[in-house]
PDB file of C-alpha atoms in Angstrom:
ATOM      1  CA  MET A  24     171.027 377.136 341.539  1.00 83.00           C
ATOM      2  CA  GLN A  25     174.248 377.015 339.794  1.00 94.00           C
ATOM      3  CA  VAL A  26     176.347 379.974 338.650  1.00 97.00           C
ATOM      4  CA  VAL A  27     177.703 379.357 335.284  1.00 97.00           C
ATOM      5  CA  TYR A  28     178.922 382.970 334.400  1.00 97.00           C
ATOM      6  CA  GLU A  29     179.615 386.113 336.392  1.00 97.00           C
ATOM      7  CA  ASP A  30     181.384 389.492 336.054  1.00 97.00           C
ATOM      8  CA  ASN A  31     180.941 392.978 337.453  1.00 95.00           C
ATOM      9  CA  HIS A  32     177.699 393.617 335.349  1.00 97.00           C
ATOM     10  CA  ILE A  33     175.949 390.335 334.910  1.00 98.00           C
ATOM     11  CA  ILE A  34     175.442 386.824 336.323  1.00 98.00           C
ATOM     12  CA  ILE A  35     173.953 383.828 334.565  1.00 98.00           C
ATOM     13  CA  VAL A  36     172.807 380.932 336.637  1.00 98.00           C
ATOM     14  CA  SER A  37     171.397 377.582 335.729  1.00 97.00           C
ATOM     15  CA  LYS A  38     167.906 377.152 337.169  1.00 96.00           C
ATOM     16  CA  ARG A  39     166.466 373.951 338.420  1.00 94.00           C
ATOM     17  CA  SER A  40     162.939 372.909 337.385  1.00 93.00           C
ATOM     18  CA  GLY A  41     160.426 373.953 340.031  1.00 91.00           C
ATOM     19  CA  GLU A  42     162.123 377.332 340.770  1.00 93.00           C
ATOM     20  CA  ILE A  43     160.445 380.561 340.002  1.00 92.00           C
ATOM     21  CA  VAL A  44     162.525 383.386 338.519  1.00 91.00           C
ATOM     22  CA  GLN A  45     160.449 386.194 340.095  1.00 83.00           C
ATOM     23  CA  GLY A  46     158.137 386.369 343.096  1.00 76.00           C
ATOM     24  CA  ASP A  47     154.357 385.342 342.427  1.00 75.00           C
ATOM     25  CA  LYS A  48     151.243 384.667 344.306  1.00 74.00           C
ATOM     26  CA  THR A  49     152.559 381.382 345.698  1.00 73.00           C
ATOM     27  CA  GLY A  50     154.840 383.215 348.124  1.00 76.00           C
ATOM     28  CA  ASP A  51     157.676 380.856 347.320  1.00 84.00           C
ATOM     29  CA  GLU A  52     161.268 382.346 347.383  1.00 89.00           C
ATOM     30  CA  PRO A  53     162.181 383.441 343.778  1.00 92.00           C
ATOM     31  CA  LEU A  54     165.394 382.656 342.160  1.00 94.00           C
ATOM     32  CA  SER A  55     166.159 386.390 342.113  1.00 94.00           C
ATOM     33  CA  GLU A  56     166.149 386.363 345.825  1.00 94.00           C
ATOM     34  CA  THR A  57     168.553 383.383 346.070  1.00 95.00           C
ATOM     35  CA  VAL A  58     170.927 385.149 343.593  1.00 96.00           C
ATOM     36  CA  LYS A  59     170.771 388.333 345.617  1.00 95.00           C
ATOM     37  CA  GLN A  60     171.604 386.410 348.829  1.00 94.00           C
ATOM     38  CA  TYR A  61     174.621 384.702 346.923  1.00 95.00           C
ATOM     39  CA  ILE A  62     175.988 388.089 345.839  1.00 95.00           C
ATOM     40  CA  LYS A  63     175.443 389.745 349.257  1.00 94.00           C
ATOM     41  CA  GLU A  64     177.418 386.708 351.002  1.00 93.00           C
ATOM     42  CA  LYS A  65     180.201 386.383 348.318  1.00 93.00           C
ATOM     43  CA  TYR A  66     180.861 390.122 348.224  1.00 91.00           C
ATOM     44  CA  GLN A  67     179.890 390.869 351.920  1.00 91.00           C
ATOM     45  CA  LYS A  68     177.653 393.567 350.681  1.00 87.00           C
ATOM     46  CA  PRO A  69     175.857 395.602 353.270  1.00 86.00           C
ATOM     47  CA  GLY A  70     172.260 396.685 352.735  1.00 86.00           C
ATOM     48  CA  ASN A  71     170.248 395.936 349.735  1.00 88.00           C
ATOM     49  CA  VAL A  72     171.755 394.083 346.597  1.00 92.00           C
ATOM     50  CA  PHE A  73     170.701 395.401 343.156  1.00 95.00           C
ATOM     51  CA  LEU A  74     169.623 392.676 340.879  1.00 96.00           C
ATOM     52  CA  GLY A  75     167.547 393.161 337.589  1.00 96.00           C
ATOM     53  CA  VAL A  76     165.414 390.407 336.165  1.00 95.00           C
ATOM     54  CA  VAL A  77     165.625 390.625 332.153  1.00 94.00           C
ATOM     55  CA  HIS A  78     163.685 387.597 331.204  1.00 93.00           C
ATOM     56  CA  ARG A  79     161.880 384.571 332.738  1.00 91.00           C
ATOM     57  CA  LEU A  80     161.581 380.713 332.359  1.00 93.00           C
ATOM     58  CA  ASP A  81     158.451 378.864 333.051  1.00 91.00           C
ATOM     59  CA  ARG A  82     158.497 377.193 336.517  1.00 92.00           C
ATOM     60  CA  PRO A  83     158.925 373.531 335.285  1.00 95.00           C
ATOM     61  CA  VAL A  84     161.657 374.560 332.791  1.00 96.00           C
ATOM     62  CA  SER A  85     165.363 374.305 333.715  1.00 97.00           C
ATOM     63  CA  GLY A  86     168.470 375.970 332.261  1.00 97.00           C
ATOM     64  CA  LEU A  87     170.124 379.404 331.827  1.00 98.00           C
ATOM     65  CA  VAL A  88     168.705 382.634 333.328  1.00 97.00           C
ATOM     66  CA  VAL A  89     170.478 385.860 332.956  1.00 97.00           C
ATOM     67  CA  PHE A  90     170.371 388.609 335.599  1.00 97.00           C
ATOM     68  CA  ALA A  91     171.769 392.182 335.582  1.00 97.00           C
ATOM     69  CA  LYS A  92     174.006 393.312 338.537  1.00 96.00           C
ATOM     70  CA  THR A  93     174.041 396.886 337.370  1.00 96.00           C
ATOM     71  CA  SER A  94     171.398 399.497 336.215  1.00 96.00           C
ATOM     72  CA  LYS A  95     173.576 400.068 333.219  1.00 96.00           C
ATOM     73  CA  ALA A  96     173.542 396.338 332.242  1.00 97.00           C
ATOM     74  CA  LEU A  97     169.850 396.058 332.994  1.00 97.00           C
ATOM     75  CA  SER A  98     168.695 398.885 330.609  1.00 97.00           C
ATOM     76  CA  ARG A  99     170.887 397.504 327.700  1.00 97.00           C
ATOM     77  CA  LEU A 100     170.039 394.008 328.355  1.00 97.00           C
ATOM     78  CA  ASN A 101     166.210 394.895 328.346  1.00 96.00           C
ATOM     79  CA  ASN A 102     166.707 396.472 324.930  1.00 96.00           C
ATOM     80  CA  MET A 103     168.831 393.467 323.706  1.00 96.00           C
ATOM     81  CA  PHE A 104     166.153 390.909 324.624  1.00 93.00           C
ATOM     82  CA  ARG A 105     163.331 393.231 323.102  1.00 91.00           C
ATOM     83  CA  ASP A 106     165.411 393.617 319.853  1.00 92.00           C
ATOM     84  CA  GLY A 107     166.310 389.970 319.448  1.00 90.00           C
ATOM     85  CA  GLU A 108     169.954 390.498 320.104  1.00 94.00           C
ATOM     86  CA  VAL A 109     170.197 387.654 322.716  1.00 95.00           C
ATOM     87  CA  HIS A 110     170.202 384.303 321.073  1.00 95.00           C
ATOM     88  CA  LYS A 111     168.783 381.376 323.126  1.00 94.00           C
ATOM     89  CA  THR A 112     168.960 377.757 322.186  1.00 97.00           C
ATOM     90  CA  TYR A 113     166.533 375.279 323.819  1.00 98.00           C
ATOM     91  CA  TRP A 114     166.662 371.447 324.061  1.00 98.00           C
ATOM     92  CA  ALA A 115     163.371 369.674 324.290  1.00 98.00           C
ATOM     93  CA  ILE A 116     162.766 365.935 324.800  1.00 98.00           C
ATOM     94  CA  VAL A 117     159.448 365.208 323.036  1.00 98.00           C
ATOM     95  CA  LYS A 118     157.208 362.125 322.505  1.00 93.00           C
ATOM     96  CA  ASN A 119     156.956 361.020 318.936  1.00 93.00           C
ATOM     97  CA  MET A 120     159.448 361.605 315.887  1.00 95.00           C
ATOM     98  CA  PRO A 121     158.408 364.811 313.969  1.00 96.00           C
ATOM     99  CA  ARG A 122     157.565 364.171 310.177  1.00 94.00           C
ATOM    100  CA  GLU A 123     160.634 366.322 309.212  1.00 96.00           C
ATOM    101  CA  THR A 124     164.087 366.234 311.023  1.00 97.00           C
ATOM    102  CA  GLU A 125     164.398 369.947 310.533  1.00 97.00           C
ATOM    103  CA  ALA A 126     161.627 372.581 309.958  1.00 98.00           C
ATOM    104  CA  THR A 127     160.287 376.104 310.678  1.00 98.00           C
ATOM    105  CA  LEU A 128     157.005 376.175 312.367  1.00 97.00           C
ATOM    106  CA  THR A 129     154.628 379.160 311.961  1.00 98.00           C
ATOM    107  CA  HIS A 130     151.361 379.317 314.082  1.00 97.00           C
ATOM    108  CA  TRP A 131     148.836 382.074 315.553  1.00 98.00           C
ATOM    109  CA  ILE A 132     148.844 381.743 319.348  1.00 97.00           C
ATOM    110  CA  VAL A 133     146.052 382.880 321.578  1.00 97.00           C
ATOM    111  CA  ARG A 134     146.778 383.028 325.241  1.00 96.00           C
ATOM    112  CA  ASN A 135     144.119 382.223 327.805  1.00 96.00           C
ATOM    113  CA  GLU A 136     144.835 384.053 330.970  1.00 92.00           C
ATOM    114  CA  LYS A 137     142.492 382.284 333.213  1.00 93.00           C
ATOM    115  CA  GLN A 138     143.832 378.871 332.205  1.00 94.00           C
ATOM    116  CA  ASN A 139     147.524 380.108 331.927  1.00 92.00           C
ATOM    117  CA  LYS A 140     147.673 378.305 328.679  1.00 95.00           C
ATOM    118  CA  SER A 141     148.157 379.047 325.046  1.00 97.00           C
ATOM    119  CA  TYR A 142     146.414 377.668 321.916  1.00 96.00           C
ATOM    120  CA  ALA A 143     148.132 377.384 318.506  1.00 97.00           C
ATOM    121  CA  TYR A 144     146.119 377.724 315.271  1.00 97.00           C
ATOM    122  CA  ASP A 145     147.415 377.231 311.634  1.00 96.00           C
ATOM    123  CA  HIS A 146     145.739 380.570 310.560  1.00 96.00           C
ATOM    124  CA  GLU A 147     145.223 384.035 311.948  1.00 96.00           C
ATOM    125  CA  VAL A 148     142.300 384.091 314.363  1.00 95.00           C
ATOM    126  CA  LYS A 149     140.987 386.861 316.796  1.00 95.00           C
ATOM    127  CA  ASN A 150     143.472 388.160 319.253  1.00 94.00           C
ATOM    128  CA  SER A 151     146.156 385.774 318.111  1.00 95.00           C
ATOM    129  CA  LYS A 152     149.809 386.546 317.574  1.00 96.00           C
ATOM    130  CA  LYS A 153     152.087 385.218 314.822  1.00 97.00           C
ATOM    131  CA  THR A 154     154.573 382.771 316.251  1.00 96.00           C
ATOM    132  CA  ILE A 155     157.608 381.293 314.720  1.00 96.00           C
ATOM    133  CA  LEU A 156     160.228 378.818 315.719  1.00 97.00           C
ATOM    134  CA  LYS A 157     162.880 376.670 314.102  1.00 98.00           C
ATOM    135  CA  TYR A 158     163.678 373.015 315.207  1.00 98.00           C
ATOM    136  CA  LYS A 159     165.874 370.195 314.378  1.00 98.00           C
ATOM    137  CA  VAL A 160     166.346 366.541 315.577  1.00 98.00           C
ATOM    138  CA  ILE A 161     169.615 366.246 317.429  1.00 98.00           C
ATOM    139  CA  GLY A 162     169.109 362.796 319.228  1.00 97.00           C
ATOM    140  CA  HIS A 163     166.539 360.015 319.973  1.00 95.00           C
ATOM    141  CA  THR A 164     165.940 356.894 322.033  1.00 95.00           C
ATOM    142  CA  ASP A 165     163.505 354.060 321.297  1.00 93.00           C
ATOM    143  CA  HIS A 166     160.579 356.258 322.708  1.00 93.00           C
ATOM    144  CA  TYR A 167     161.848 359.969 322.808  1.00 97.00           C
ATOM    145  CA  THR A 168     163.291 362.503 320.462  1.00 98.00           C
ATOM    146  CA  LEU A 169     165.575 365.398 321.413  1.00 98.00           C
ATOM    147  CA  LEU A 170     164.855 368.673 319.428  1.00 98.00           C
ATOM    148  CA  GLU A 171     167.145 371.710 319.396  1.00 98.00           C
ATOM    149  CA  VAL A 172     164.771 374.801 319.245  1.00 98.00           C
ATOM    150  CA  ASN A 173     165.574 378.360 318.378  1.00 96.00           C
ATOM    151  CA  LEU A 174     162.675 381.027 318.779  1.00 93.00           C
ATOM    152  CA  MET A 175     162.118 383.570 316.231  1.00 91.00           C
ATOM    153  CA  THR A 176     159.314 385.248 318.401  1.00 89.00           C
ATOM    154  CA  GLY A 177     158.824 385.135 322.235  1.00 87.00           C
ATOM    155  CA  ARG A 178     155.241 384.079 323.146  1.00 91.00           C
ATOM    156  CA  HIS A 179     153.625 382.703 326.189  1.00 91.00           C
ATOM    157  CA  HIS A 180     154.447 378.972 326.485  1.00 95.00           C
ATOM    158  CA  GLN A 181     155.533 379.233 322.863  1.00 96.00           C
ATOM    159  CA  ILE A 182     157.823 376.063 322.557  1.00 97.00           C
ATOM    160  CA  ARG A 183     155.513 373.946 324.727  1.00 97.00           C
ATOM    161  CA  CYS A 184     152.337 375.055 322.538  1.00 97.00           C
ATOM    162  CA  GLN A 185     153.852 374.730 319.150  1.00 98.00           C
ATOM    163  CA  LEU A 186     155.456 371.474 319.671  1.00 98.00           C
ATOM    164  CA  ALA A 187     152.288 369.999 320.991  1.00 97.00           C
ATOM    165  CA  LYS A 188     150.437 371.300 318.026  1.00 97.00           C
ATOM    166  CA  MET A 189     152.998 369.543 315.806  1.00 96.00           C
ATOM    167  CA  GLY A 190     152.032 366.202 317.576  1.00 96.00           C
ATOM    168  CA  CYS A 191     155.148 366.057 319.735  1.00 97.00           C
ATOM    169  CA  PRO A 192     154.286 367.201 323.269  1.00 98.00           C
ATOM    170  CA  ILE A 193     157.248 367.694 325.690  1.00 98.00           C
ATOM    171  CA  LYS A 194     157.857 365.008 328.053  1.00 98.00           C
ATOM    172  CA  GLY A 195     156.107 365.495 331.272  1.00 97.00           C
ATOM    173  CA  ASP A 196     153.971 368.583 330.135  1.00 97.00           C
ATOM    174  CA  LEU A 197     150.608 367.342 331.173  1.00 97.00           C
ATOM    175  CA  LYS A 198     149.268 370.944 330.317  1.00 96.00           C
ATOM    176  CA  TYR A 199     149.964 370.452 326.572  1.00 97.00           C
ATOM    177  CA  GLY A 200     149.348 366.911 326.143  1.00 95.00           C
ATOM    178  CA  SER A 201     151.886 364.721 327.619  1.00 96.00           C
ATOM    179  CA  PRO A 202     150.325 361.379 328.811  1.00 94.00           C
ATOM    180  CA  ARG A 203     152.104 361.328 332.035  1.00 95.00           C
ATOM    181  CA  SER A 204     154.124 363.761 334.413  1.00 95.00           C
ATOM    182  CA  ASN A 205     157.768 363.550 335.268  1.00 95.00           C
ATOM    183  CA  ALA A 206     158.491 362.196 338.730  1.00 92.00           C
ATOM    184  CA  ASP A 207     159.988 365.714 339.858  1.00 92.00           C
ATOM    185  CA  GLY A 208     157.276 367.605 338.342  1.00 92.00           C
ATOM    186  CA  SER A 209     159.502 369.054 335.634  1.00 95.00           C
ATOM    187  CA  ILE A 210     159.034 369.109 331.879  1.00 97.00           C
ATOM    188  CA  SER A 211     161.819 368.001 329.586  1.00 98.00           C
ATOM    189  CA  LEU A 212     162.711 371.490 328.309  1.00 98.00           C
ATOM    190  CA  LEU A 213     166.075 373.027 328.894  1.00 98.00           C
ATOM    191  CA  SER A 214     167.344 376.607 328.071  1.00 97.00           C
ATOM    192  CA  HIS A 215     170.511 375.062 326.762  1.00 98.00           C
ATOM    193  CA  LYS A 216     172.685 377.873 325.411  1.00 98.00           C
ATOM    194  CA  ILE A 217     172.637 381.721 325.398  1.00 97.00           C
ATOM    195  CA  GLU A 218     174.778 383.908 323.026  1.00 97.00           C
ATOM    196  CA  PHE A 219     175.143 387.698 323.133  1.00 97.00           C
ATOM    197  CA  VAL A 220     177.338 390.538 323.020  1.00 97.00           C
ATOM    198  CA  HIS A 221     178.206 391.799 326.551  1.00 97.00           C
ATOM    199  CA  PRO A 222     176.161 394.961 327.171  1.00 95.00           C
ATOM    200  CA  VAL A 223     179.244 396.811 328.629  1.00 96.00           C
ATOM    201  CA  SER A 224     182.628 395.111 327.542  1.00 96.00           C
ATOM    202  CA  LYS A 225     181.299 394.276 324.123  1.00 96.00           C
ATOM    203  CA  GLU A 226     182.797 390.778 324.324  1.00 97.00           C
ATOM    204  CA  THR A 227     180.876 387.858 322.890  1.00 98.00           C
ATOM    205  CA  ILE A 228     179.309 385.716 325.652  1.00 97.00           C
ATOM    206  CA  VAL A 229     178.477 382.137 324.849  1.00 98.00           C
ATOM    207  CA  VAL A 230     177.253 379.947 327.858  1.00 98.00           C
ATOM    208  CA  GLU A 231     175.867 376.517 328.009  1.00 98.00           C
ATOM    209  CA  ALA A 232     173.760 374.998 330.809  1.00 97.00           C
ATOM    210  CA  PRO A 233     174.653 371.667 332.423  1.00 96.00           C
ATOM    211  CA  LEU A 234     172.285 368.895 331.642  1.00 96.00           C
ATOM    212  CA  PRO A 235     169.622 368.044 334.250  1.00 94.00           C
ATOM    213  CA  ASP A 236     170.666 365.198 336.614  1.00 91.00           C
ATOM    214  CA  ASP A 237     168.539 362.624 334.709  1.00 92.00           C
ATOM    215  CA  ASN A 238     169.339 359.476 333.001  1.00 94.00           C
ATOM    216  CA  LEU A 239     167.161 360.072 329.907  1.00 95.00           C
ATOM    217  CA  TRP A 240     168.897 363.454 329.402  1.00 96.00           C
ATOM    218  CA  ARG A 241     172.401 361.673 329.543  1.00 95.00           C
ATOM    219  CA  ALA A 242     171.177 358.935 327.216  1.00 95.00           C
ATOM    220  CA  ILE A 243     169.797 361.370 324.483  1.00 97.00           C
ATOM    221  CA  ALA A 244     171.977 364.158 324.461  1.00 95.00           C
ATOM    222  CA  PRO A 245     174.643 364.412 321.790  1.00 91.00           C
TER     223      PRO A 245
END
């Protein structure tokens, strides 16, 4: 965990792949507990530390996660995320070069809870949700392409599912068609940048994540 922004009301950290944001059935210590411990030690706070989880990243994904340090910030951030007022930009290293260097993808996604997987369709089907993202090519090597992705909707595994449907699975993402895993179990998807108006001070906050410690990321990033 690396703290990239902090004030009295919010803290933004860069999550490593493999960390979970909130506790789950694995029993592994979540990032939220690590951040609480950091706050407790830094400010020598007695008793329980308040920390609100306002959004999540899939376990194998790395990059920026925003937490609320006060209840006022939590309720306002929850509304901002719900209303699309927090702008997140992702970087994804994918296999294959898409046909278009810049495009909007629209699919209908069905989530399979048992498999913890989503399926994308080109037309509306039963129990599907309309799903939209925009991407553009911002880098490439001989074998891989780096896409900048902006979500217009927020669905389960949306980026992973839609890019795979396009024929460009994310590197290391076995669940969505990558031919092999990454050595560390990650997938090459980074929550790269986050922009929003601070829920209390009303200042514009723009934060970027450090690149993963990986030669391919360093070679392909602009």
